[in-house]
Short mmCIF file of N, CA, C and O in Angstrom, two decimals:
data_model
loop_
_atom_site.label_atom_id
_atom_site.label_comp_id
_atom_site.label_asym_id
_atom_site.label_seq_id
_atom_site.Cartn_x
_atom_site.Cartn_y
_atom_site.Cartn_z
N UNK A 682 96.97 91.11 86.86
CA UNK A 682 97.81 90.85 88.00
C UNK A 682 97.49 89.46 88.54
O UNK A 682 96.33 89.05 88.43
N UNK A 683 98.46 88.68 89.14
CA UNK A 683 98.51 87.62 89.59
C UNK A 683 97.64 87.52 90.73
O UNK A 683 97.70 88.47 91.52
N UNK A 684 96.70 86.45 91.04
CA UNK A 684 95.84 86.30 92.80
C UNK A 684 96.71 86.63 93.26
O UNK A 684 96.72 87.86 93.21
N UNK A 685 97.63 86.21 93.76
CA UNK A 685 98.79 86.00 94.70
C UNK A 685 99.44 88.00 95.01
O UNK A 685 99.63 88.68 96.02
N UNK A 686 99.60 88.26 93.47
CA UNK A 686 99.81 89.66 94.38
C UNK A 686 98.82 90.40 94.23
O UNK A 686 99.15 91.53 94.60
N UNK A 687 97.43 90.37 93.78
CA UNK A 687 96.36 90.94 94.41
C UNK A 687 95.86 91.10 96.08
O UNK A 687 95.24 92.00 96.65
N UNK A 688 96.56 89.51 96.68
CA UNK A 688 96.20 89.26 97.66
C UNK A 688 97.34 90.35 98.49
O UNK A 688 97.08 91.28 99.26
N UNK A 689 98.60 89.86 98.05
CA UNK A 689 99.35 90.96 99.16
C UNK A 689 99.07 92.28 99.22
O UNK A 689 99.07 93.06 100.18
N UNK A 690 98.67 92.51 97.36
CA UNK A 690 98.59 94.09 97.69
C UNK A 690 97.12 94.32 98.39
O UNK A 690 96.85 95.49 98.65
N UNK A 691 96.32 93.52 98.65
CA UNK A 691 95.30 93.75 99.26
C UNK A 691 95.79 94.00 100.80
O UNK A 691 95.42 95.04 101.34
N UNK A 692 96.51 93.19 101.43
CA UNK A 692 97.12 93.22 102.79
C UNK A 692 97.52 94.53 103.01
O UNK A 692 97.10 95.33 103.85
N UNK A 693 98.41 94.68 102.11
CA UNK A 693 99.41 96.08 102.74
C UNK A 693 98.50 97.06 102.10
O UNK A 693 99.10 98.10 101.82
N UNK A 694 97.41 97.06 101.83
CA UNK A 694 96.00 98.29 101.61
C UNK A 694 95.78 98.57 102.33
O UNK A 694 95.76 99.80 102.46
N UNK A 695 95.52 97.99 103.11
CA UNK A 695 94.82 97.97 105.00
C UNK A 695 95.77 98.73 105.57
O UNK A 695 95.45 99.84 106.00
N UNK A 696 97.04 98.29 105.67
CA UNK A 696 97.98 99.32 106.38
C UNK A 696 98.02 100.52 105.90
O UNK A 696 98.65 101.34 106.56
N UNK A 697 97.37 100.97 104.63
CA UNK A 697 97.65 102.37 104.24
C UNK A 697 96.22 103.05 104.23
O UNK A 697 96.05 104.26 104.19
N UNK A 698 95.13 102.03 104.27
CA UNK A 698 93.34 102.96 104.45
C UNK A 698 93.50 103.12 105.95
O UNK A 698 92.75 104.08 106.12
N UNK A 699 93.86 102.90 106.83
CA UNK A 699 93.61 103.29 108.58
C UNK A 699 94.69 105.03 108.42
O UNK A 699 95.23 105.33 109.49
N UNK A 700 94.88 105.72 107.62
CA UNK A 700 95.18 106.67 107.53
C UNK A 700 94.39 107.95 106.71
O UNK A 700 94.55 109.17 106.73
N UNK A 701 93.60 107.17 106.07
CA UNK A 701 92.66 107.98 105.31
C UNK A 701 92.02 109.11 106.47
O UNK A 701 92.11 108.90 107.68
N UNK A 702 91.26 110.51 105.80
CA UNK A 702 90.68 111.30 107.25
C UNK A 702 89.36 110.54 107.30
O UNK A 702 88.94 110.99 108.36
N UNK A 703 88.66 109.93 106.99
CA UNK A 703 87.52 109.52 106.94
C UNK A 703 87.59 108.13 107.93
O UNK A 703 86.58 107.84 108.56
N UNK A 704 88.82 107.25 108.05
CA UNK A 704 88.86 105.75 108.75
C UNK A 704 88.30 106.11 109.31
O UNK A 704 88.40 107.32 109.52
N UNK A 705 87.00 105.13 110.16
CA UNK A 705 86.79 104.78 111.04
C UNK A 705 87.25 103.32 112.19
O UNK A 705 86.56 102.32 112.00
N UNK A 706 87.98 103.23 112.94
CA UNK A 706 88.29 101.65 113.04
C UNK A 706 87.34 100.99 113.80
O UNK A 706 87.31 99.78 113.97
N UNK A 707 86.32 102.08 114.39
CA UNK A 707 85.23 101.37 114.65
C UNK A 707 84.41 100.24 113.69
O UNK A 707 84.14 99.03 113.67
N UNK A 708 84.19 101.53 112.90
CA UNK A 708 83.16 100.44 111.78
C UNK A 708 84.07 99.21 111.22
O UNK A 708 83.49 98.34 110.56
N UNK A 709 85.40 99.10 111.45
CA UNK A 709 85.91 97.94 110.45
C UNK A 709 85.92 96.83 111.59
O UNK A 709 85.77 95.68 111.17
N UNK A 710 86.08 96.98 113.03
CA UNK A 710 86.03 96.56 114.36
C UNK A 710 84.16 95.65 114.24
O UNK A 710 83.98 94.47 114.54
N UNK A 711 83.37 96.34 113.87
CA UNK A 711 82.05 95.71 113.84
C UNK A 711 81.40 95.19 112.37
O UNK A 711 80.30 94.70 112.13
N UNK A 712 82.71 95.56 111.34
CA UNK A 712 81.74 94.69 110.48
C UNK A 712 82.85 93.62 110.40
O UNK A 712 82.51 92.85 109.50
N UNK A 713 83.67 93.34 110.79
CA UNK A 713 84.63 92.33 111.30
C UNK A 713 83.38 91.14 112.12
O UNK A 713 82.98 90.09 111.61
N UNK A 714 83.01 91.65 113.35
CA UNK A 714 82.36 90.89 114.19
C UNK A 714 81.32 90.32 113.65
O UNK A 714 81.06 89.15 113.93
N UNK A 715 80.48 91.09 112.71
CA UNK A 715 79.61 90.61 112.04
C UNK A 715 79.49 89.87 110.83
O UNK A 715 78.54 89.56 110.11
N UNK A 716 80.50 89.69 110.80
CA UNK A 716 81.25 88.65 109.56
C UNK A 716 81.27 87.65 110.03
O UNK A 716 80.48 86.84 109.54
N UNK A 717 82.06 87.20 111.04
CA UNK A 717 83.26 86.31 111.66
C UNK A 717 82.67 85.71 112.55
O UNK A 717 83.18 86.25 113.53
N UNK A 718 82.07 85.09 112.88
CA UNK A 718 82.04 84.48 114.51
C UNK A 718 83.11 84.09 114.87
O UNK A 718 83.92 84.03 113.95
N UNK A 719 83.69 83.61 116.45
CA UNK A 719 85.15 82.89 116.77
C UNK A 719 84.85 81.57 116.85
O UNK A 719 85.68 80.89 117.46
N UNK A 720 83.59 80.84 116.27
CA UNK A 720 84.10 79.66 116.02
C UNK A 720 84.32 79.49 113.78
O UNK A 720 84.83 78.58 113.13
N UNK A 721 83.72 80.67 113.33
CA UNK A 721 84.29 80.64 111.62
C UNK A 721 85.67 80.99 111.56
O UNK A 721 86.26 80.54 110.59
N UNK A 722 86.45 81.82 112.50
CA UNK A 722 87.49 82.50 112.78
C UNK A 722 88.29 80.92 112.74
O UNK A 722 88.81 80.36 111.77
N UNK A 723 88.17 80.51 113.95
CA UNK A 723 88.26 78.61 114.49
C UNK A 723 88.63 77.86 113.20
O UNK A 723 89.62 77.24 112.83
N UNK A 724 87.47 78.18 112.70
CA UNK A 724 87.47 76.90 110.94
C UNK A 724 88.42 77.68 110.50
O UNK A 724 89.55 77.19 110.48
N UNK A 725 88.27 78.72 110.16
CA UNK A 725 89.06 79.47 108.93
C UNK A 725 90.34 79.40 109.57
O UNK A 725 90.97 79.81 108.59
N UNK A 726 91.28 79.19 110.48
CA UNK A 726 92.33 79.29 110.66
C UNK A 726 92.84 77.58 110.15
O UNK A 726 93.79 77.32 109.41
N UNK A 727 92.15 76.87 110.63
CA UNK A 727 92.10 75.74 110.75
C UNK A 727 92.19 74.66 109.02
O UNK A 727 92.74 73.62 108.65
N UNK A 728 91.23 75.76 108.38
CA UNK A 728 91.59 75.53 106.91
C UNK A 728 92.58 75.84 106.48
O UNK A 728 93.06 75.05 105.67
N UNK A 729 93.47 77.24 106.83
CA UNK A 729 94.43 77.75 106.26
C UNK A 729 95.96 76.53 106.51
O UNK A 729 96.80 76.09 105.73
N UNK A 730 95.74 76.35 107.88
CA UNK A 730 96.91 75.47 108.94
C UNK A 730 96.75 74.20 107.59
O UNK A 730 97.60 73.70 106.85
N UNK A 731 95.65 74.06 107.68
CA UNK A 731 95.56 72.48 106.56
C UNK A 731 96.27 72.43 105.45
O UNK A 731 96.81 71.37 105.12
N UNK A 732 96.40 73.65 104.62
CA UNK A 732 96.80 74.27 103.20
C UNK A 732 98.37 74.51 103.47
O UNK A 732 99.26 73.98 102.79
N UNK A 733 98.53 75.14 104.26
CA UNK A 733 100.13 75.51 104.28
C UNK A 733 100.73 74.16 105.50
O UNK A 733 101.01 73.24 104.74
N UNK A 734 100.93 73.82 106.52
CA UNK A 734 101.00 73.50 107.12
C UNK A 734 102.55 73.74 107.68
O UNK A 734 103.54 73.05 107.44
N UNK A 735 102.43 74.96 108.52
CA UNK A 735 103.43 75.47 108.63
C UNK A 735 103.41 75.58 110.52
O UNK A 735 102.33 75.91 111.00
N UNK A 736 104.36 75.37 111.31
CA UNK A 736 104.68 74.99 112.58
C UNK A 736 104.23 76.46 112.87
O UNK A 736 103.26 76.77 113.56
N UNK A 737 105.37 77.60 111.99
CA UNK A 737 105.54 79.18 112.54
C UNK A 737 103.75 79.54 112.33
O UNK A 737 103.17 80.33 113.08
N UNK A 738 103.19 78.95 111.44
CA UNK A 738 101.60 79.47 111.06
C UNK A 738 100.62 79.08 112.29
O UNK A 738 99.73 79.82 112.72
N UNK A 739 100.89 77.94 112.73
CA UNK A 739 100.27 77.30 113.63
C UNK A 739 100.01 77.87 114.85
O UNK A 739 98.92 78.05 115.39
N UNK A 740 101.68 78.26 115.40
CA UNK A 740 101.62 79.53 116.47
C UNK A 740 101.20 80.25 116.47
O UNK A 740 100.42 80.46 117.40
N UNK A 741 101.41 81.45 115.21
CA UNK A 741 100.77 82.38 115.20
C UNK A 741 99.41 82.31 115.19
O UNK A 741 98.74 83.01 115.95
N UNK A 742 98.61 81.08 113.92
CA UNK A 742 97.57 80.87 114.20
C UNK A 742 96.39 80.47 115.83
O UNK A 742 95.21 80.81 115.96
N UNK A 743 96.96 79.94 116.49
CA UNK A 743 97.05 80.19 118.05
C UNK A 743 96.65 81.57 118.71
O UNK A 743 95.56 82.08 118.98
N UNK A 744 98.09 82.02 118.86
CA UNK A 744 97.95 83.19 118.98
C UNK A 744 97.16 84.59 118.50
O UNK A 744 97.27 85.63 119.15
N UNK A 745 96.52 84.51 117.52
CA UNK A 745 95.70 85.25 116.95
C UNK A 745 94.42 85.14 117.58
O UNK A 745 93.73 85.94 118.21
N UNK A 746 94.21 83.54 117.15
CA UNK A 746 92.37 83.42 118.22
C UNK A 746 92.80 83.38 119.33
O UNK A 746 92.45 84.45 119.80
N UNK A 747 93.54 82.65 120.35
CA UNK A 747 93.73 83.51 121.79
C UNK A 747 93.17 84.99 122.12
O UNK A 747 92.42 85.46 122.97
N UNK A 748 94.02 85.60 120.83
CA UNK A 748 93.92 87.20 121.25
C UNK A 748 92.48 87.96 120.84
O UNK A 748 92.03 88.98 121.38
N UNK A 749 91.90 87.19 119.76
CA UNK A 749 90.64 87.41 119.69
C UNK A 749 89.77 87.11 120.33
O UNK A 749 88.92 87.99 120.38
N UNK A 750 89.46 85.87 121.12
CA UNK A 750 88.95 85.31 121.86
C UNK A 750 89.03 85.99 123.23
O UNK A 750 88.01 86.19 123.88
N UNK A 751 90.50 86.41 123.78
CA UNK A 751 90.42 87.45 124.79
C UNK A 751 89.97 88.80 124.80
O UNK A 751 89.77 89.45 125.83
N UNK A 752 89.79 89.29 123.46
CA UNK A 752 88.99 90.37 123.13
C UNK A 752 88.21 90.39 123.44
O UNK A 752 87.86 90.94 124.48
N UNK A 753 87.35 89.65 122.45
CA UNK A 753 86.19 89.04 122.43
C UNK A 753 85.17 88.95 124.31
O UNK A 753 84.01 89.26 124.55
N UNK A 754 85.99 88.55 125.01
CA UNK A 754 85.28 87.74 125.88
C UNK A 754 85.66 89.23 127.17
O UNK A 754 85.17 89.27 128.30
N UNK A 755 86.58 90.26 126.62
CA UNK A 755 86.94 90.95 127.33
C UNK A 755 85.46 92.16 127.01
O UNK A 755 84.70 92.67 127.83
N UNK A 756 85.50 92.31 125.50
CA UNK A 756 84.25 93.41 125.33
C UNK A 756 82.98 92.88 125.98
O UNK A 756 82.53 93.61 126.86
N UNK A 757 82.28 91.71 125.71
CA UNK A 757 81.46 91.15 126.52
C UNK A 757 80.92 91.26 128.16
O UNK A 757 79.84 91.45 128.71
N UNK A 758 82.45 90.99 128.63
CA UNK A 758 82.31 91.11 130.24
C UNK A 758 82.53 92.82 130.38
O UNK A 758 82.39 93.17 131.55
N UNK A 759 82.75 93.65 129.69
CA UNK A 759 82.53 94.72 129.92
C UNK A 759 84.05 95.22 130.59
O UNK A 759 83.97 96.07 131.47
N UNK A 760 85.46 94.72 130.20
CA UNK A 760 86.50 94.70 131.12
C UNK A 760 86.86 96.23 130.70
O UNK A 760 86.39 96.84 129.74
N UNK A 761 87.67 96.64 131.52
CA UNK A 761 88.62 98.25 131.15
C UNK A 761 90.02 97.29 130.55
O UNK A 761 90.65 96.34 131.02
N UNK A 762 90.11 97.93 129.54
CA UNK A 762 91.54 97.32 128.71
C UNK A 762 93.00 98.81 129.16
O UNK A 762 94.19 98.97 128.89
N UNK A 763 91.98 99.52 129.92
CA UNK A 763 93.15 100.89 130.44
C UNK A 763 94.50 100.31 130.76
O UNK A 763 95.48 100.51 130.04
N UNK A 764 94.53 99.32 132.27
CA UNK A 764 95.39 98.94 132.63
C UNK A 764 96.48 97.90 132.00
O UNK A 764 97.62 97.81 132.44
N UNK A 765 95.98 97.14 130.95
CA UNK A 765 97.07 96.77 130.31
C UNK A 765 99.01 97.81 129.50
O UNK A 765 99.50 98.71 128.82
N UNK A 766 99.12 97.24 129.92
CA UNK A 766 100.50 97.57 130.12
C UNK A 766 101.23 97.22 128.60
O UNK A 766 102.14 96.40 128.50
N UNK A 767 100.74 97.87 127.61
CA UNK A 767 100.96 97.37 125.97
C UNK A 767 101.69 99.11 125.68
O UNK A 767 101.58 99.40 124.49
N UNK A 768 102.10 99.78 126.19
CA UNK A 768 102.91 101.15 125.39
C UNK A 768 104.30 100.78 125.18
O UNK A 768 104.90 101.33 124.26
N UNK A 769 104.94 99.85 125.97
CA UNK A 769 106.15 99.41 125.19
C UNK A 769 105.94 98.17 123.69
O UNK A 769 106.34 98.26 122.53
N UNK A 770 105.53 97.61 124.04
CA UNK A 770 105.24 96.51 122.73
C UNK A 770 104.66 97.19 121.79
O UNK A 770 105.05 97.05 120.63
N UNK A 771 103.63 98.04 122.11
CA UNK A 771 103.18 98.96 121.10
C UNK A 771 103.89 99.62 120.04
O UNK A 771 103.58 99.80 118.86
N UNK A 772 105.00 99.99 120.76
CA UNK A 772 106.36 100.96 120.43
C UNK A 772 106.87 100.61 118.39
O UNK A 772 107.28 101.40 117.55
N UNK A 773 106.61 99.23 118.32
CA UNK A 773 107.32 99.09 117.07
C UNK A 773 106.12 99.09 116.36
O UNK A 773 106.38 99.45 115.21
N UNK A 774 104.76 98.84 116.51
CA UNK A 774 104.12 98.85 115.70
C UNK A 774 103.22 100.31 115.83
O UNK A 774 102.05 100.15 115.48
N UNK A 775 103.50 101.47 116.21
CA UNK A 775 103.04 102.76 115.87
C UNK A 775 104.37 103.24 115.19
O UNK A 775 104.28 104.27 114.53
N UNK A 776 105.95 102.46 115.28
CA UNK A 776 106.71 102.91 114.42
C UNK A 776 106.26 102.33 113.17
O UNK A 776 106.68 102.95 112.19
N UNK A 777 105.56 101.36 112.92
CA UNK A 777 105.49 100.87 111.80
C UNK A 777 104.08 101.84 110.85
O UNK A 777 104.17 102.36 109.74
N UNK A 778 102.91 101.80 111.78
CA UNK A 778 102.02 102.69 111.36
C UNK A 778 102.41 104.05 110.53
O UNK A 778 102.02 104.34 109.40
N UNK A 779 103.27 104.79 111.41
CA UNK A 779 104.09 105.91 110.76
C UNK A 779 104.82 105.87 109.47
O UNK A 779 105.02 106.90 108.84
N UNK A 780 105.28 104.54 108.99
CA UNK A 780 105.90 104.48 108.34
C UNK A 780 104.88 104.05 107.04
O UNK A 780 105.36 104.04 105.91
N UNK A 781 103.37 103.69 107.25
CA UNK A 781 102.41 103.45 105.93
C UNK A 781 102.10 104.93 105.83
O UNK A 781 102.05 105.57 104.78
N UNK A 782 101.83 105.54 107.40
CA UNK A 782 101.25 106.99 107.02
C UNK A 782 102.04 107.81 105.95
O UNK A 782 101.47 108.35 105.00
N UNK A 783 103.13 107.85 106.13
CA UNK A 783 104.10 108.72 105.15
C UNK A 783 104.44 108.28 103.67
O UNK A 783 104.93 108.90 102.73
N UNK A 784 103.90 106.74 103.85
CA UNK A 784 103.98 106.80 102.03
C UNK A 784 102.13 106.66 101.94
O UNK A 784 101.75 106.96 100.81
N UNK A 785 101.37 106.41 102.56
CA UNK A 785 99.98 107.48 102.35
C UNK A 785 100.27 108.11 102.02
O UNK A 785 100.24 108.05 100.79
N UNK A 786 100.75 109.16 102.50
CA UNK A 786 100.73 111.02 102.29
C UNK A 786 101.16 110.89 101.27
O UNK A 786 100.43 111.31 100.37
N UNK A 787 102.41 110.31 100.88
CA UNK A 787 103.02 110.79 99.83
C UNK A 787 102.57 110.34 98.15
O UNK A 787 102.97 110.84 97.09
N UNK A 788 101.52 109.11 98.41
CA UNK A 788 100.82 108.37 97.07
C UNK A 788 99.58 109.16 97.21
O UNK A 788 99.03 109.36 96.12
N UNK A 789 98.94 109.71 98.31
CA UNK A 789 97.73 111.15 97.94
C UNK A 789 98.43 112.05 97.31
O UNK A 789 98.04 112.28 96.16
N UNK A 790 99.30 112.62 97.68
CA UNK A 790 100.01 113.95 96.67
C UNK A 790 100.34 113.55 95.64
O UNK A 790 100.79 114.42 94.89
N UNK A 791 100.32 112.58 95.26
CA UNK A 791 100.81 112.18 93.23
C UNK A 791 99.46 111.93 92.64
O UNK A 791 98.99 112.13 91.52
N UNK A 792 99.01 111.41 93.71
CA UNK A 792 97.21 110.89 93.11
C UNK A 792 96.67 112.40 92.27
O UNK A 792 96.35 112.63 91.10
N UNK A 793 96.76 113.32 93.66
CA UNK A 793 96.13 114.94 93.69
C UNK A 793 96.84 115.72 92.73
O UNK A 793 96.32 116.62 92.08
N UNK A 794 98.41 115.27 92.61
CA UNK A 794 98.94 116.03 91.39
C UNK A 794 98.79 115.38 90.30
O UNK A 794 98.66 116.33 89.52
N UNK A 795 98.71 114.34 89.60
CA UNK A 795 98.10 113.74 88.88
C UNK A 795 96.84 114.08 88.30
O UNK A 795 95.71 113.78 88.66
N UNK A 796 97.44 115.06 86.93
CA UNK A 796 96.23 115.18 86.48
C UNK A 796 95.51 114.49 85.03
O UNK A 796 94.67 114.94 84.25
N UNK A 797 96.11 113.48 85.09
CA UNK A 797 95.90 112.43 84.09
C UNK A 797 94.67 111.34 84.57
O UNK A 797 93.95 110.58 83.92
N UNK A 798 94.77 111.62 85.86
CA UNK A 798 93.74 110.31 86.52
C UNK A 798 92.07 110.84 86.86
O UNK A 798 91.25 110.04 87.32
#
């Protein structure tokens, strides 16, 4: 298989292991942190922006460490994330979650009926 779609199918993996019964998103939450600092996060975006150099990447790239960085600085200070007001925006991306869960389910039941593998 090609890098290129190793890499995607590596992407859209992720959307379908946070359904497994075993995920934890803790542990992927801290070995994330322990990987990454937000200033390698910093470089590494910063390399990517260099490689593609794309305006829409840039934003988003922005926007990503913003949001990590407000994480970040939110777990630290010890903030309550209760009151944020994210169940509507949320809305399309637990529709989207739903929609890896069900072809989960449905690539475990061929796996499990599969008795060739």
């Amino acid at each position: 298989m090609k890098p290129k779609c190793n890499y995607l199918l590596a992407l859209e993996r992720t959307l379908y292991d946070v359904h497994e019964s075993d995920y934890d998103p803790l542990k992927d939450i801290e070995a994330f942190w322990k990987q990454y600092s937000i200033g390698l996060i910093r470089d590494n975006l910063i390399e990517l922006q260099s490689k593609v150099n794309s305006e829409a990447l840039s934003g988003f790239s922005l926007d990503v460490l913003r949001a990590l960085v407000a994480y970040l600085k939110a777990h630290l200070s010890n903030l309550d994330l209760v009151p944020l007001s994210l169940s509507e925006v949320f809305e399309t991306s637990k529709e989207e979650l739903k929609a890896t869960e069900i072809i989960s389910d449905f690539f475990n039941r061929i796996s499990q009926s599969n008795t060739n593998s």
